[in-house]
mmCIF file of C-alpha atoms in Angstrom:
data_model
loop_
_atom_site.group_PDB
_atom_site.id
_atom_site.type_symbol
_atom_site.label_atom_id
_atom_site.label_comp_id
_atom_site.label_asym_id
_atom_site.label_seq_id
_atom_site.Cartn_x
_atom_site.Cartn_y
_atom_site.Cartn_z
ATOM 1 C CA MET A 1 37.660 -115.909 -149.028
ATOM 2 C CA PHE A 2 40.497 -113.467 -148.627
ATOM 3 C CA ALA A 3 43.814 -115.038 -149.614
ATOM 4 C CA ARG A 4 46.699 -114.578 -147.200
ATOM 5 C CA SER A 5 49.885 -114.343 -149.195
ATOM 6 C CA ALA A 6 52.533 -111.732 -149.839
ATOM 7 C CA LEU A 7 54.914 -112.246 -152.719
ATOM 8 C CA TRP A 8 55.767 -108.713 -153.749
ATOM 9 C CA SER A 9 58.633 -106.669 -152.427
ATOM 10 C CA ALA A 10 58.270 -102.971 -151.653
ATOM 11 C CA GLN A 11 58.505 -100.665 -154.652
ATOM 12 C CA PRO A 12 56.577 -97.535 -153.678
ATOM 13 C CA LEU A 13 55.230 -95.522 -156.548
ATOM 14 C CA ARG A 14 53.374 -92.276 -157.078
ATOM 15 C CA SER A 15 50.687 -91.397 -159.609
ATOM 16 C CA SER A 16 49.024 -88.457 -161.277
ATOM 17 C CA ILE A 17 45.897 -87.783 -159.251
ATOM 18 C CA ARG A 18 43.985 -85.990 -161.995
ATOM 19 C CA HIS A 19 44.987 -88.705 -164.477
ATOM 20 C CA TYR A 20 43.648 -91.445 -162.234
ATOM 21 C CA SER A 21 40.238 -89.816 -162.001
ATOM 22 C CA THR A 22 39.783 -89.211 -165.715
ATOM 23 C CA GLU A 23 41.491 -91.925 -167.743
ATOM 24 C CA SER A 24 39.462 -94.998 -168.640
ATOM 25 C CA PRO A 25 40.530 -98.220 -166.878
ATOM 26 C CA LYS A 26 42.756 -100.717 -168.597
ATOM 27 C CA ALA A 27 41.921 -104.333 -169.130
ATOM 28 C CA ALA A 28 42.825 -106.380 -166.092
ATOM 29 C CA GLY A 29 43.519 -109.639 -167.872
ATOM 30 C CA SER A 30 47.186 -109.691 -166.940
ATOM 31 C CA ASN A 31 46.264 -109.437 -163.259
ATOM 32 C CA THR A 32 44.080 -112.528 -163.185
ATOM 33 C CA ALA A 33 46.998 -114.935 -163.218
ATOM 34 C CA LEU A 34 48.977 -112.731 -160.852
ATOM 35 C CA TYR A 35 46.240 -112.611 -158.221
ATOM 36 C CA GLY A 36 45.583 -116.297 -158.779
ATOM 37 C CA ALA A 37 49.214 -116.987 -157.981
ATOM 38 C CA LEU A 38 48.850 -114.997 -154.787
ATOM 39 C CA ALA A 39 45.855 -117.056 -153.743
ATOM 40 C CA ALA A 40 47.580 -120.332 -154.626
ATOM 41 C CA ALA A 41 50.643 -119.380 -152.644
ATOM 42 C CA ALA A 42 48.384 -118.548 -149.723
ATOM 43 C CA GLY A 43 47.163 -122.119 -149.646
ATOM 44 C CA VAL A 44 50.711 -123.418 -149.418
ATOM 45 C CA GLY A 45 52.674 -121.053 -147.253
ATOM 46 C CA GLY A 46 50.180 -118.595 -145.792
ATOM 47 C CA TYR A 47 50.317 -114.868 -145.445
ATOM 48 C CA TYR A 48 52.619 -115.227 -142.474
ATOM 49 C CA PHE A 49 52.310 -111.895 -140.765
ATOM 50 C CA LEU A 50 48.519 -111.885 -141.037
ATOM 51 C CA ASN A 51 48.259 -115.195 -139.225
ATOM 52 C CA GLN A 52 50.611 -114.468 -136.368
ATOM 53 C CA PRO A 53 49.236 -113.468 -132.959
ATOM 54 C CA LYS A 54 50.080 -109.949 -131.932
ATOM 55 C CA LYS A 55 53.213 -110.081 -129.809
ATOM 56 C CA THR A 56 53.444 -108.160 -126.569
ATOM 57 C CA ASP A 57 56.361 -107.037 -124.470
ATOM 58 C CA GLY A 58 55.407 -108.768 -121.228
ATOM 59 C CA ASP A 59 53.273 -106.507 -119.081
ATOM 60 C CA ALA A 60 54.737 -103.271 -120.430
ATOM 61 C CA PRO A 61 51.938 -100.664 -120.330
ATOM 62 C CA THR A 62 50.901 -98.702 -123.376
ATOM 63 C CA PRO A 63 52.163 -95.115 -122.950
ATOM 64 C CA SER A 64 49.545 -92.450 -122.347
ATOM 65 C CA LYS A 65 49.050 -89.597 -124.794
ATOM 66 C CA GLU A 66 50.797 -87.299 -122.328
ATOM 67 C CA GLN A 67 53.795 -89.647 -122.081
ATOM 68 C CA VAL A 68 54.075 -89.896 -125.862
ATOM 69 C CA ALA A 69 53.887 -86.114 -126.209
ATOM 70 C CA SER A 70 56.518 -85.676 -123.513
ATOM 71 C CA ARG A 71 58.805 -88.191 -125.171
ATOM 72 C CA LEU A 72 58.365 -86.425 -128.494
ATOM 73 C CA THR A 73 58.999 -82.869 -127.394
ATOM 74 C CA GLY A 74 60.857 -83.101 -124.060
ATOM 75 C CA ASN A 75 61.939 -79.589 -123.237
ATOM 76 C CA GLN A 76 61.849 -78.550 -126.882
ATOM 77 C CA SER A 77 59.560 -75.825 -128.092
ATOM 78 C CA VAL A 78 56.646 -76.651 -130.398
ATOM 79 C CA ALA A 79 56.190 -74.700 -133.617
ATOM 80 C CA PHE A 80 52.518 -75.434 -134.306
ATOM 81 C CA LYS A 81 50.385 -74.826 -131.237
ATOM 82 C CA GLY A 82 46.939 -74.574 -132.823
ATOM 83 C CA GLY A 83 44.172 -72.625 -131.159
ATOM 84 C CA ASP A 84 44.523 -68.879 -131.646
ATOM 85 C CA GLN A 85 48.172 -69.069 -132.732
ATOM 86 C CA GLY A 86 47.306 -67.937 -136.234
ATOM 87 C CA TRP A 87 49.558 -68.158 -139.275
ATOM 88 C CA ILE A 88 53.344 -68.444 -139.052
ATOM 89 C CA ASP A 89 55.760 -67.727 -141.898
ATOM 90 C CA LEU A 90 58.390 -70.363 -142.576
ATOM 91 C CA LYS A 91 61.462 -69.975 -144.751
ATOM 92 C CA LEU A 92 62.109 -72.382 -147.622
ATOM 93 C CA ASP A 93 65.526 -73.934 -147.053
ATOM 94 C CA LYS A 94 66.015 -76.625 -149.700
ATOM 95 C CA VAL A 95 64.359 -77.914 -152.853
ATOM 96 C CA GLU A 96 64.918 -81.401 -154.262
ATOM 97 C CA GLU A 97 63.685 -82.421 -157.706
ATOM 98 C CA ILE A 98 62.031 -85.844 -157.461
ATOM 99 C CA ASN A 99 60.702 -86.140 -161.001
ATOM 100 C CA HIS A 100 59.150 -84.097 -163.784
ATOM 101 C CA ASN A 101 56.287 -82.759 -161.651
ATOM 102 C CA THR A 102 57.174 -83.455 -158.020
ATOM 103 C CA LYS A 103 59.517 -81.774 -155.559
ATOM 104 C CA ARG A 104 60.531 -82.235 -151.953
ATOM 105 C CA LEU A 105 60.569 -78.897 -150.119
ATOM 106 C CA ARG A 106 62.142 -78.286 -146.727
ATOM 107 C CA PHE A 107 60.873 -75.381 -144.632
ATOM 108 C CA LEU A 108 62.712 -74.210 -141.521
ATOM 109 C CA LEU A 109 60.793 -73.973 -138.261
ATOM 110 C CA PRO A 110 61.052 -70.668 -136.337
ATOM 111 C CA ASP A 111 63.856 -71.994 -134.112
ATOM 112 C CA GLU A 112 66.440 -74.656 -134.910
ATOM 113 C CA ASN A 113 65.481 -76.511 -131.716
ATOM 114 C CA ASP A 114 61.747 -76.498 -132.474
ATOM 115 C CA VAL A 115 59.816 -79.665 -133.254
ATOM 116 C CA SER A 116 56.634 -79.386 -135.265
ATOM 117 C CA GLY A 117 54.250 -80.421 -132.485
ATOM 118 C CA LEU A 118 52.026 -82.087 -135.080
ATOM 119 C CA PRO A 119 50.158 -85.192 -133.898
ATOM 120 C CA ILE A 120 50.208 -88.317 -136.067
ATOM 121 C CA THR A 121 47.895 -88.251 -139.136
ATOM 122 C CA SER A 122 47.609 -84.473 -139.006
ATOM 123 C CA ALA A 123 48.210 -81.862 -141.672
ATOM 124 C CA VAL A 124 48.976 -78.162 -141.882
ATOM 125 C CA LEU A 125 47.357 -75.439 -143.947
ATOM 126 C CA THR A 126 49.372 -73.343 -146.387
ATOM 127 C CA LYS A 127 48.337 -69.871 -147.548
ATOM 128 C CA TYR A 128 49.445 -67.765 -150.503
ATOM 129 C CA LYS A 129 47.997 -64.685 -152.201
ATOM 130 C CA GLY A 130 49.457 -63.720 -155.545
ATOM 131 C CA PRO A 131 49.703 -60.104 -156.691
ATOM 132 C CA GLN A 132 46.707 -60.545 -159.021
ATOM 133 C CA ASP A 133 44.645 -62.730 -156.680
ATOM 134 C CA GLU A 134 41.460 -61.377 -155.141
ATOM 135 C CA LYS A 135 41.756 -63.728 -152.157
ATOM 136 C CA PRO A 136 44.438 -66.078 -150.836
ATOM 137 C CA THR A 137 44.673 -69.726 -151.794
ATOM 138 C CA VAL A 138 44.646 -72.126 -148.825
ATOM 139 C CA ARG A 139 45.567 -75.807 -149.172
ATOM 140 C CA PRO A 140 46.335 -78.626 -146.669
ATOM 141 C CA TYR A 141 49.531 -80.683 -146.893
ATOM 142 C CA THR A 142 50.877 -83.570 -144.838
ATOM 143 C CA PRO A 143 54.580 -83.429 -143.886
ATOM 144 C CA VAL A 144 56.725 -86.481 -144.633
ATOM 145 C CA SER A 145 59.492 -85.616 -142.156
ATOM 146 C CA GLY A 146 59.572 -87.201 -138.706
ATOM 147 C CA GLU A 147 57.540 -85.555 -135.978
ATOM 148 C CA ASP A 148 60.500 -85.547 -133.586
ATOM 149 C CA LEU A 149 62.965 -83.919 -135.976
ATOM 150 C CA LYS A 150 64.243 -80.528 -134.911
ATOM 151 C CA GLY A 151 64.214 -77.391 -136.965
ATOM 152 C CA TYR A 152 62.377 -78.258 -140.196
ATOM 153 C CA LEU A 153 59.450 -79.810 -142.049
ATOM 154 C CA ASP A 154 59.646 -81.683 -145.358
ATOM 155 C CA PHE A 155 56.796 -81.854 -147.866
ATOM 156 C CA ILE A 156 56.398 -83.751 -151.133
ATOM 157 C CA ILE A 157 54.513 -81.520 -153.557
ATOM 158 C CA LYS A 158 53.156 -82.508 -156.939
ATOM 159 C CA ARG A 159 52.461 -79.744 -159.423
ATOM 160 C CA TYR A 160 48.982 -79.787 -160.977
ATOM 161 C CA PRO A 161 48.091 -77.824 -164.120
ATOM 162 C CA GLY A 162 45.978 -74.901 -162.975
ATOM 163 C CA GLY A 163 46.676 -75.617 -159.312
ATOM 164 C CA PRO A 164 47.608 -72.217 -157.822
ATOM 165 C CA MET A 165 49.200 -73.499 -154.606
ATOM 166 C CA SER A 166 51.158 -76.383 -156.106
ATOM 167 C CA GLN A 167 52.384 -74.099 -158.889
ATOM 168 C CA HIS A 168 53.458 -71.459 -156.374
ATOM 169 C CA LEU A 169 55.301 -74.021 -154.270
ATOM 170 C CA HIS A 170 57.137 -75.299 -157.348
ATOM 171 C CA ASP A 171 58.087 -71.740 -158.264
ATOM 172 C CA MET A 172 59.456 -70.902 -154.812
ATOM 173 C CA LYS A 173 63.176 -70.375 -154.288
ATOM 174 C CA PRO A 174 65.222 -70.924 -151.117
ATOM 175 C CA GLN A 175 64.952 -68.052 -148.617
ATOM 176 C CA GLN A 176 61.399 -67.220 -149.683
ATOM 177 C CA ARG A 177 58.644 -67.633 -147.093
ATOM 178 C CA LEU A 178 55.214 -69.245 -146.973
ATOM 179 C CA SER A 179 52.426 -68.970 -144.391
ATOM 180 C CA PHE A 180 51.462 -72.102 -142.421
ATOM 181 C CA LYS A 181 48.848 -72.909 -139.799
ATOM 182 C CA GLY A 182 48.140 -76.040 -137.810
ATOM 183 C CA PRO A 183 47.809 -78.663 -136.741
ATOM 184 C CA ILE A 184 44.775 -79.964 -138.625
ATOM 185 C CA PRO A 185 44.081 -83.263 -136.828
ATOM 186 C CA LYS A 186 42.746 -86.254 -138.734
ATOM 187 C CA TYR A 187 42.510 -89.748 -137.237
ATOM 188 C CA PRO A 188 43.633 -89.927 -133.586
ATOM 189 C CA TRP A 189 46.185 -92.708 -133.121
ATOM 190 C CA GLU A 190 47.579 -94.528 -130.121
ATOM 191 C CA ALA A 191 49.698 -97.669 -129.906
ATOM 192 C CA ASN A 192 47.808 -100.903 -130.645
ATOM 193 C CA LYS A 193 44.563 -99.095 -131.366
ATOM 194 C CA HIS A 194 43.842 -101.750 -134.014
ATOM 195 C CA ASP A 195 45.225 -105.233 -134.616
ATOM 196 C CA HIS A 196 45.727 -104.640 -138.334
ATOM 197 C CA ILE A 197 45.373 -101.593 -140.544
ATOM 198 C CA ALA A 198 45.081 -101.532 -144.323
ATOM 199 C CA MET A 199 46.147 -98.491 -146.329
ATOM 200 C CA ILE A 200 44.784 -97.884 -149.823
ATOM 201 C CA ALA A 201 46.614 -94.971 -151.435
ATOM 202 C CA GLY A 202 46.743 -93.301 -154.815
ATOM 203 C CA GLY A 203 49.475 -90.875 -155.836
ATOM 204 C CA THR A 204 50.374 -88.306 -153.227
ATOM 205 C CA GLY A 205 47.771 -89.899 -150.993
ATOM 206 C CA ILE A 206 50.722 -91.909 -149.723
ATOM 207 C CA THR A 207 51.852 -89.050 -147.455
ATOM 208 C CA PRO A 208 49.461 -89.553 -144.495
ATOM 209 C CA MET A 209 49.845 -93.325 -144.888
ATOM 210 C CA PHE A 210 53.617 -93.086 -144.661
ATOM 211 C CA GLN A 211 53.358 -90.731 -141.697
ATOM 212 C CA LEU A 212 51.254 -93.261 -139.781
ATOM 213 C CA ALA A 213 53.246 -96.351 -140.795
ATOM 214 C CA ARG A 214 56.539 -94.737 -139.859
ATOM 215 C CA HIS A 215 55.150 -93.787 -136.454
ATOM 216 C CA ILE A 216 53.827 -97.293 -135.788
ATOM 217 C CA PHE A 217 57.135 -98.976 -136.530
ATOM 218 C CA ALA A 218 59.149 -96.365 -134.649
ATOM 219 C CA ASN A 219 57.291 -97.274 -131.448
ATOM 220 C CA PRO A 220 58.518 -100.633 -130.049
ATOM 221 C CA GLU A 221 55.345 -100.907 -127.965
ATOM 222 C CA ASP A 222 53.086 -100.715 -131.033
ATOM 223 C CA LYS A 223 52.557 -104.172 -132.583
ATOM 224 C CA THR A 224 50.024 -103.153 -135.244
ATOM 225 C CA LYS A 225 50.264 -104.979 -138.584
ATOM 226 C CA VAL A 226 50.113 -102.896 -141.764
ATOM 227 C CA THR A 227 49.130 -103.732 -145.342
ATOM 228 C CA LEU A 228 49.642 -101.064 -148.014
ATOM 229 C CA VAL A 229 48.038 -101.066 -151.473
ATOM 230 C CA PHE A 230 49.453 -98.252 -153.577
ATOM 231 C CA GLY A 231 48.239 -97.252 -157.048
ATOM 232 C CA ASN A 232 50.201 -95.098 -159.494
ATOM 233 C CA ILE A 233 50.638 -94.202 -163.149
ATOM 234 C CA GLY A 234 54.202 -95.258 -164.027
ATOM 235 C CA GLU A 235 57.308 -96.502 -162.316
ATOM 236 C CA GLU A 236 58.964 -93.140 -162.846
ATOM 237 C CA ASP A 237 56.370 -91.694 -160.477
ATOM 238 C CA ILE A 238 57.673 -93.558 -157.442
ATOM 239 C CA LEU A 239 57.539 -91.638 -154.151
ATOM 240 C CA LEU A 240 59.183 -92.581 -150.845
ATOM 241 C CA LYS A 241 60.631 -95.705 -152.412
ATOM 242 C CA ARG A 242 63.588 -96.153 -150.131
ATOM 243 C CA GLU A 243 61.648 -95.375 -146.975
ATOM 244 C CA LEU A 244 58.897 -97.902 -147.672
ATOM 245 C CA GLU A 245 61.383 -100.560 -148.733
ATOM 246 C CA ASP A 246 63.245 -100.025 -145.472
ATOM 247 C CA LEU A 247 60.052 -100.593 -143.486
ATOM 248 C CA GLU A 248 59.227 -103.804 -145.326
ATOM 249 C CA ASN A 249 62.749 -105.151 -145.058
ATOM 250 C CA THR A 250 62.965 -104.304 -141.355
ATOM 251 C CA TYR A 251 59.488 -105.551 -140.382
ATOM 252 C CA PRO A 252 58.700 -108.340 -142.878
ATOM 253 C CA GLN A 253 56.218 -110.082 -140.570
ATOM 254 C CA ARG A 254 54.214 -106.915 -139.923
ATOM 255 C CA PHE A 255 54.383 -104.806 -143.090
ATOM 256 C CA ARG A 256 53.499 -105.763 -146.666
ATOM 257 C CA ALA A 257 53.124 -103.499 -149.681
ATOM 258 C CA PHE A 258 51.371 -104.175 -152.994
ATOM 259 C CA TYR A 259 51.800 -101.919 -156.024
ATOM 260 C CA VAL A 260 49.713 -101.288 -159.117
ATOM 261 C CA LEU A 261 50.744 -99.251 -162.186
ATOM 262 C CA GLU A 262 48.430 -97.911 -164.860
ATOM 263 C CA LYS A 263 51.233 -97.566 -167.416
ATOM 264 C CA PRO A 264 53.907 -100.089 -166.449
ATOM 265 C CA ALA A 265 57.053 -100.930 -168.343
ATOM 266 C CA GLU A 266 57.258 -104.384 -169.930
ATOM 267 C CA SER A 267 59.582 -105.483 -167.146
ATOM 268 C CA TRP A 268 57.053 -104.623 -164.400
ATOM 269 C CA GLN A 269 56.224 -107.744 -162.372
ATOM 270 C CA GLN A 270 53.453 -106.466 -160.116
ATOM 271 C CA GLY A 271 49.859 -105.332 -160.567
ATOM 272 C CA THR A 272 48.689 -103.398 -163.617
ATOM 273 C CA GLY A 273 45.669 -101.184 -164.207
ATOM 274 C CA ARG A 274 44.010 -99.776 -161.114
ATOM 275 C CA ILE A 275 43.341 -100.890 -157.581
ATOM 276 C CA ASP A 276 40.295 -103.142 -157.875
ATOM 277 C CA LYS A 277 38.100 -105.589 -156.018
ATOM 278 C CA SER A 278 40.129 -108.613 -157.049
ATOM 279 C CA LEU A 279 43.358 -107.249 -155.608
ATOM 280 C CA LEU A 280 41.801 -105.954 -152.396
ATOM 281 C CA LYS A 281 39.985 -109.241 -151.775
ATOM 282 C CA THR A 282 43.291 -111.049 -152.213
ATOM 283 C CA VAL A 283 45.568 -108.981 -150.002
ATOM 284 C CA LEU A 284 43.529 -107.114 -147.371
ATOM 285 C CA PRO A 285 42.701 -108.540 -143.940
ATOM 286 C CA GLU A 286 39.150 -109.894 -143.780
ATOM 287 C CA PRO A 287 36.544 -107.538 -142.291
ATOM 288 C CA GLY A 288 35.945 -109.958 -139.433
ATOM 289 C CA ALA A 289 39.600 -110.822 -138.784
ATOM 290 C CA GLY A 290 39.954 -109.065 -135.445
ATOM 291 C CA ASP A 291 40.087 -105.296 -135.034
ATOM 292 C CA VAL A 292 40.690 -104.108 -138.605
ATOM 293 C CA LYS A 293 40.782 -100.509 -139.857
ATOM 294 C CA VAL A 294 41.053 -99.446 -143.508
ATOM 295 C CA PHE A 295 42.439 -96.031 -144.482
ATOM 296 C CA VAL A 296 41.863 -94.512 -147.919
ATOM 297 C CA CYS A 297 43.606 -91.499 -149.459
ATOM 298 C CA GLY A 298 43.884 -90.550 -153.099
ATOM 299 C CA PRO A 299 42.194 -88.781 -155.999
ATOM 300 C CA PRO A 300 38.413 -88.351 -156.284
ATOM 301 C CA GLY A 301 38.075 -91.205 -158.757
ATOM 302 C CA MET A 302 39.735 -93.612 -156.367
ATOM 303 C CA TYR A 303 37.509 -92.585 -153.458
ATOM 304 C CA LYS A 304 34.440 -93.092 -155.629
ATOM 305 C CA ALA A 305 35.492 -96.576 -156.698
ATOM 306 C CA ILE A 306 36.945 -97.838 -153.419
ATOM 307 C CA SER A 307 35.046 -96.247 -150.524
ATOM 308 C CA GLY A 308 32.717 -93.542 -151.716
ATOM 309 C CA PRO A 309 33.645 -89.872 -151.246
ATOM 310 C CA LYS A 310 33.737 -87.787 -148.103
ATOM 311 C CA LYS A 311 30.948 -85.230 -147.806
ATOM 312 C CA SER A 312 33.227 -82.661 -146.160
ATOM 313 C CA PRO A 313 36.396 -82.520 -144.045
ATOM 314 C CA SER A 314 34.252 -83.225 -140.984
ATOM 315 C CA ASP A 315 31.813 -85.718 -142.555
ATOM 316 C CA GLN A 316 33.096 -89.091 -143.748
ATOM 317 C CA GLY A 317 29.956 -89.745 -145.767
ATOM 318 C CA GLU A 318 28.504 -93.202 -146.371
ATOM 319 C CA LEU A 319 30.636 -96.210 -147.206
ATOM 320 C CA ASP A 320 30.291 -97.311 -150.818
ATOM 321 C CA GLY A 321 32.279 -98.931 -153.591
ATOM 322 C CA VAL A 322 34.544 -101.948 -153.376
ATOM 323 C CA LEU A 323 35.030 -101.881 -149.608
ATOM 324 C CA LYS A 324 31.278 -102.038 -149.041
ATOM 325 C CA GLU A 325 31.009 -104.901 -151.524
ATOM 326 C CA LEU A 326 33.720 -106.791 -149.636
ATOM 327 C CA GLY A 327 31.786 -106.558 -146.398
ATOM 328 C CA TYR A 328 33.567 -103.825 -144.466
ATOM 329 C CA ALA A 329 31.441 -101.693 -142.159
ATOM 330 C CA LYS A 330 31.398 -97.901 -142.271
ATOM 331 C CA GLU A 331 33.089 -97.809 -138.861
ATOM 332 C CA GLN A 332 36.010 -99.846 -140.220
ATOM 333 C CA VAL A 333 36.940 -97.299 -142.910
ATOM 334 C CA TYR A 334 38.505 -93.859 -142.573
ATOM 335 C CA LYS A 335 38.898 -91.491 -145.536
ATOM 336 C CA PHE A 336 41.737 -88.983 -145.245
#
């Protein structure tokens, strides 16, 4: 029985992806009482937003894809057109240090009135060829800036030891340029496509989750409920903290976030260790509770444990791991 309770406030965190996939799991003893408290509270007060019927705005129709695109771009030009557009070079405008191995980088679009033109849950490719490289390095990244913002794209980039693209991005200085191509579409979204979505993220896997959640709550016609489970290493690794807290504070009946740290401080009051079956059984919507979709994004070790890996960018592979054990069907899970 999936408990329906939410006691934690939003404290988004970010983890080391490589660390997650290699370090042995910690004992979960301290979580037993915590998850038990969640279940007990569920019996008393209920997980309010999970039990509420989806509200509608009278007979207001859901906007078509064309209407949404028109509202987004208006008469503005679109930077990423796809197709045979090819690569475009964008100038690095600003760099913000987030922590010891993560930066926020802002790249200017070709024109100050451009919008990105990227659909929700899409990414772009980046390309760089160093002077000693035999061939260029190409990597996908998901922007964290709003799709309707003019003139720029923001990315959150974590530096990985031996990662040529992340190292290059961390070494870049304002006014330097990088090649981009897109969009790379992922999961097509439209308002009210599902009653309730669950997001299971590890580390920088939060970026497509945040992109989708922000879009849902920015659309007054979209009544989708969202549950986020976010695993990280330490509290100092927090990403998008303010933005996720704002969503939870603004939409408390529709958005809940649960956080797990592998190396928490003594004062940490939420989950410890890694995202596991006990936590997911406690906080996720039941597989049969209406139209439910579960999104997963994180390091290889998390995919293996939670959902099974993707076979390729175009092949989701079979469902495995904790989500299969909890009774979710393959069609209910999407792996970014």
